[in-house]
Amino acid sequence: GDSVTQMEGPVTLSEEAFLTINCTYTATGYPSLFWYVQYPGEGLQLLLKATKADDKGSNKGFEATYRKETTSFHLEKGSVQVSDSAVYFCAFGTASKLTFGTGTRLQVTL
Amino acid sequence: DVKVTQSSRYLVKRTGEKVFLECVQDMDHENMFWYRQDPGLGLRLIYFSYDVKMKEKGDIPEGYSVSREKKERFSLILESASTNQTSMYLCASSRRLTGNTEAFFGQGTRLTVV
């Protein structure tokens, strides 16, 4: 069935380090792909999205590229900040619903 | 600023109580969703609604029901709360899903059943 697999956390990085959070999906058809972020005490908010193969979504220094051949949508940021500490969710969307991964907690320290 | 508002941030209820979680959106969205969020399990869809008075079961509907009498309001009902329903509940809304539709989330209700 449809599913999203993302790397388990927590991920702990020093400020200005490079971030990668892996995400792969299994879905029929050609879904759209999303990264959502949840800051402490808040609901989820959309970070970026890509709607077709080879699209690159970007926002706030984060990037992810829709790789159809590897069914992946890995999240990257070149230099993380303490304010990026949050839980990151990979998701894909079809015409009927959104399917989320289990989330990856990122902790950035000074 | 678009908004999805959940009526309570924190709730504590007793086993066997009937519990109502309320959600209101001000974006005139057709779709509304209820998820529960548990550590290590991510978000799991309980129910969703694509129109007034319409509802569809999600992945884990057992023990829950929903009501959507008005377009802007979607209620989640726990008919007889149990301790395994202790969780964070998230409401979301979106325009009619086309595959690339963004969902907007409320801040969540942390429910503890004792």
Short mmCIF file of C-alpha atoms in Angstrom, two decimals:
data_model
loop_
_atom_site.label_atom_id
_atom_site.label_comp_id
_atom_site.label_asym_id
_atom_site.label_seq_id
_atom_site.Cartn_x
_atom_site.Cartn_y
_atom_site.Cartn_z
CA GLY A 1 0.00 0.00 0.00
CA ASP A 2 0.89 3.67 -0.10
CA SER A 3 3.49 4.70 2.46
CA VAL A 4 6.23 7.16 3.33
CA THR A 5 9.50 6.17 4.99
CA GLN A 6 11.73 8.80 6.52
CA MET A 7 14.85 8.51 8.60
CA GLU A 8 14.41 8.08 12.31
CA GLY A 9 15.55 10.77 14.64
CA PRO A 10 16.47 12.51 16.63
CA VAL A 11 19.04 14.24 14.49
CA THR A 12 21.38 16.46 16.49
CA LEU A 13 23.56 18.99 14.67
CA SER A 14 25.70 21.95 15.55
CA GLU A 15 24.68 25.33 14.17
CA GLU A 16 25.88 25.90 10.58
CA ALA A 17 26.13 22.15 9.89
CA PHE A 18 24.72 20.58 6.73
CA LEU A 19 21.37 18.81 7.08
CA THR A 20 19.94 15.87 5.16
CA ILE A 21 16.74 14.09 6.14
CA ASN A 22 15.97 11.14 3.88
CA CYS A 23 12.47 10.38 2.61
CA THR A 24 11.26 7.69 0.22
CA TYR A 25 7.72 6.85 -0.78
CA THR A 26 5.66 4.03 -2.22
CA ALA A 27 2.61 5.17 -4.15
CA THR A 28 0.62 4.36 -7.22
CA GLY A 29 0.55 7.03 -9.86
CA TYR A 30 2.42 10.31 -9.63
CA PRO A 31 1.82 11.98 -6.30
CA SER A 32 2.83 15.45 -5.21
CA LEU A 33 5.44 15.53 -2.46
CA PHE A 34 5.60 17.76 0.59
CA TRP A 35 7.73 18.59 3.60
CA TYR A 36 5.87 19.92 6.63
CA VAL A 37 7.49 21.30 9.78
CA GLN A 38 6.15 21.32 13.33
CA TYR A 39 7.74 23.78 15.74
CA PRO A 40 7.37 23.10 19.48
CA GLY A 41 3.82 23.59 20.68
CA GLU A 42 2.43 24.27 17.23
CA GLY A 43 0.58 22.49 14.46
CA LEU A 44 2.14 21.47 11.16
CA GLN A 45 2.89 24.03 8.47
CA LEU A 46 3.96 23.51 4.90
CA LEU A 47 7.70 23.99 4.36
CA LEU A 48 7.97 23.17 0.64
CA LYS A 49 6.45 21.04 -2.06
CA ALA A 50 7.09 19.58 -5.54
CA THR A 51 4.37 18.47 -7.90
CA LYS A 52 6.21 16.53 -10.62
CA ALA A 53 9.42 14.65 -11.32
CA ASP A 54 12.65 16.71 -11.17
CA ASP A 55 10.85 19.66 -9.54
CA LYS A 56 12.80 21.30 -6.74
CA GLY A 57 10.90 22.79 -3.83
CA SER A 58 12.63 25.40 -1.71
CA ASN A 59 11.85 27.67 1.23
CA LYS A 60 13.79 29.26 4.12
CA GLY A 61 17.05 27.74 2.82
CA PHE A 62 15.62 24.22 2.70
CA GLU A 63 15.48 22.31 -0.58
CA ALA A 64 14.15 18.98 -1.81
CA THR A 65 14.10 17.48 -5.30
CA TYR A 66 11.42 15.08 -6.56
CA ARG A 67 13.35 12.02 -7.77
CA LYS A 68 10.94 9.71 -9.54
CA GLU A 69 13.58 7.12 -10.43
CA THR A 70 14.50 6.59 -6.78
CA THR A 71 11.05 7.54 -5.37
CA SER A 72 12.76 9.96 -3.00
CA PHE A 73 12.34 13.51 -1.73
CA HIS A 74 15.26 14.16 0.62
CA LEU A 75 15.29 17.42 2.58
CA GLU A 76 18.54 19.42 2.68
CA LYS A 77 19.81 22.66 4.15
CA GLY A 78 23.33 23.94 3.80
CA SER A 79 23.63 25.67 7.17
CA VAL A 80 21.14 24.98 9.96
CA GLN A 81 20.25 27.41 12.75
CA VAL A 82 19.04 26.84 16.28
CA SER A 83 15.65 28.15 15.14
CA ASP A 84 15.35 25.19 12.74
CA SER A 85 14.89 22.82 15.70
CA ALA A 86 11.56 21.14 15.01
CA VAL A 87 9.95 17.93 13.78
CA TYR A 88 9.96 17.48 10.00
CA PHE A 89 7.36 15.36 8.19
CA CYS A 90 7.59 14.07 4.66
CA ALA A 91 4.24 13.51 2.93
CA PHE A 92 2.72 12.74 -0.43
CA GLY A 93 -0.63 13.77 -1.81
CA THR A 94 -3.00 12.01 -4.15
CA ALA A 95 -6.46 12.98 -5.24
CA SER A 96 -7.95 11.36 -2.17
CA LYS A 97 -5.64 12.15 0.74
CA LEU A 98 -2.30 13.12 2.23
CA THR A 99 -0.06 10.37 3.63
CA PHE A 100 2.57 11.33 6.20
CA GLY A 101 5.82 9.79 7.38
CA THR A 102 6.56 9.28 11.06
CA GLY A 103 8.49 12.53 11.44
CA THR A 104 12.14 13.31 12.17
CA ARG A 105 13.07 15.45 15.15
CA LEU A 106 15.92 17.89 14.50
CA GLN A 107 17.81 19.46 17.38
CA VAL A 108 20.33 22.18 16.53
CA THR A 109 22.79 23.27 19.22
CA LEU A 110 25.14 26.25 19.49
CA ASP B 1 -4.11 35.17 7.70
CA VAL B 2 -5.67 31.78 7.16
CA LYS B 3 -6.66 29.93 10.25
CA VAL B 4 -7.70 26.54 11.57
CA THR B 5 -8.75 26.78 15.20
CA GLN B 6 -9.15 23.90 17.61
CA SER B 7 -11.28 24.62 20.64
CA SER B 8 -8.88 23.33 23.31
CA ARG B 9 -5.11 23.01 23.58
CA TYR B 10 -5.26 20.59 26.50
CA LEU B 11 -8.02 18.29 27.76
CA VAL B 12 -8.15 15.76 30.56
CA LYS B 13 -11.10 13.35 30.54
CA ARG B 14 -12.09 10.24 32.44
CA THR B 15 -12.42 6.78 30.95
CA GLY B 16 -15.92 6.26 29.59
CA GLU B 17 -16.70 9.95 29.10
CA LYS B 18 -18.06 11.24 25.80
CA VAL B 19 -15.55 13.73 24.41
CA PHE B 20 -16.04 16.38 21.73
CA LEU B 21 -13.12 17.98 19.91
CA GLU B 22 -14.09 20.97 17.82
CA CYS B 23 -12.37 22.48 14.79
CA VAL B 24 -13.25 25.60 12.82
CA GLN B 25 -11.65 26.94 9.63
CA ASP B 26 -12.14 30.35 8.06
CA MET B 27 -10.89 29.59 4.55
CA ASP B 28 -14.10 28.21 3.02
CA HIS B 29 -12.29 24.90 2.43
CA GLU B 30 -14.23 21.89 1.20
CA ASN B 31 -12.07 19.27 2.91
CA MET B 32 -11.47 18.80 6.60
CA PHE B 33 -9.46 16.12 8.37
CA TRP B 34 -8.80 14.70 11.82
CA TYR B 35 -5.43 13.09 12.54
CA ARG B 36 -3.89 11.72 15.69
CA GLN B 37 -0.17 12.10 16.29
CA ASP B 38 1.76 9.62 18.40
CA PRO B 39 5.53 9.28 18.93
CA GLY B 40 7.07 6.94 16.40
CA LEU B 41 3.82 6.62 14.45
CA GLY B 42 3.59 10.04 12.82
CA LEU B 43 0.18 11.30 11.74
CA ARG B 44 -2.60 8.80 11.23
CA LEU B 45 -5.84 9.78 9.54
CA ILE B 46 -8.96 9.13 11.62
CA TYR B 47 -11.73 10.63 9.47
CA PHE B 48 -12.11 13.20 6.76
CA SER B 49 -14.96 15.10 5.18
CA TYR B 50 -15.12 16.48 1.66
CA ASP B 51 -18.44 18.31 2.04
CA VAL B 52 -21.09 19.24 4.57
CA LYS B 53 -22.71 16.15 6.09
CA MET B 54 -20.26 13.91 4.20
CA LYS B 55 -17.64 11.82 5.94
CA GLU B 56 -15.17 9.10 5.07
CA LYS B 57 -13.23 6.74 7.33
CA GLY B 58 -9.52 7.13 7.43
CA ASP B 59 -6.96 4.58 8.53
CA ILE B 60 -7.93 4.32 12.22
CA PRO B 61 -11.64 5.20 12.67
CA GLU B 62 -12.44 2.69 15.40
CA GLY B 63 -13.68 4.34 18.57
CA TYR B 64 -14.32 7.67 16.86
CA SER B 65 -17.12 9.40 14.99
CA VAL B 66 -17.38 12.81 13.33
CA SER B 67 -19.93 15.46 12.53
CA ARG B 68 -19.93 18.15 9.89
CA GLU B 69 -23.16 20.15 9.98
CA LYS B 70 -21.60 23.36 8.65
CA LYS B 71 -18.82 23.83 6.11
CA GLU B 72 -16.51 25.59 8.53
CA ARG B 73 -16.86 23.20 11.47
CA PHE B 74 -15.72 19.59 11.88
CA SER B 75 -16.16 17.78 15.17
CA LEU B 76 -14.42 14.63 16.37
CA ILE B 77 -16.35 12.56 18.91
CA LEU B 78 -15.02 9.91 21.23
CA GLU B 79 -18.17 8.04 22.24
CA SER B 80 -16.58 6.41 25.29
CA ALA B 81 -13.04 7.59 25.91
CA SER B 82 -10.37 5.02 26.69
CA THR B 83 -6.79 5.40 27.87
CA ASN B 84 -5.43 4.26 24.50
CA GLN B 85 -7.01 7.37 22.99
CA THR B 86 -4.60 9.58 24.92
CA SER B 87 -2.86 11.43 22.11
CA MET B 88 -2.34 14.69 20.24
CA TYR B 89 -5.23 15.37 17.85
CA LEU B 90 -4.70 17.58 14.82
CA CYS B 91 -7.38 19.08 12.64
CA ALA B 92 -6.61 20.21 9.08
CA SER B 93 -8.44 21.68 6.12
CA SER B 94 -7.75 22.07 2.41
CA ARG B 95 -9.36 22.95 -0.85
CA ARG B 96 -10.69 20.01 -2.81
CA LEU B 97 -7.77 17.61 -3.20
CA THR B 98 -6.09 17.49 -6.56
CA GLY B 99 -2.85 15.88 -5.41
CA ASN B 100 -0.89 19.10 -4.95
CA THR B 101 -3.24 20.72 -2.49
CA GLU B 102 -1.73 22.16 0.67
CA ALA B 103 -3.35 21.28 4.00
CA PHE B 104 -3.56 23.84 6.81
CA PHE B 105 -3.34 22.59 10.38
CA GLY B 106 -4.64 23.72 13.73
CA GLN B 107 -2.39 23.88 16.78
CA GLY B 108 -3.54 20.55 18.10
CA THR B 109 -5.41 19.29 21.16
CA ARG B 110 -3.48 17.18 23.62
CA LEU B 111 -6.02 14.80 25.14
CA THR B 112 -5.26 12.76 28.23
CA VAL B 113 -7.71 10.06 29.26
CA VAL B 114 -7.32 8.92 32.86
#
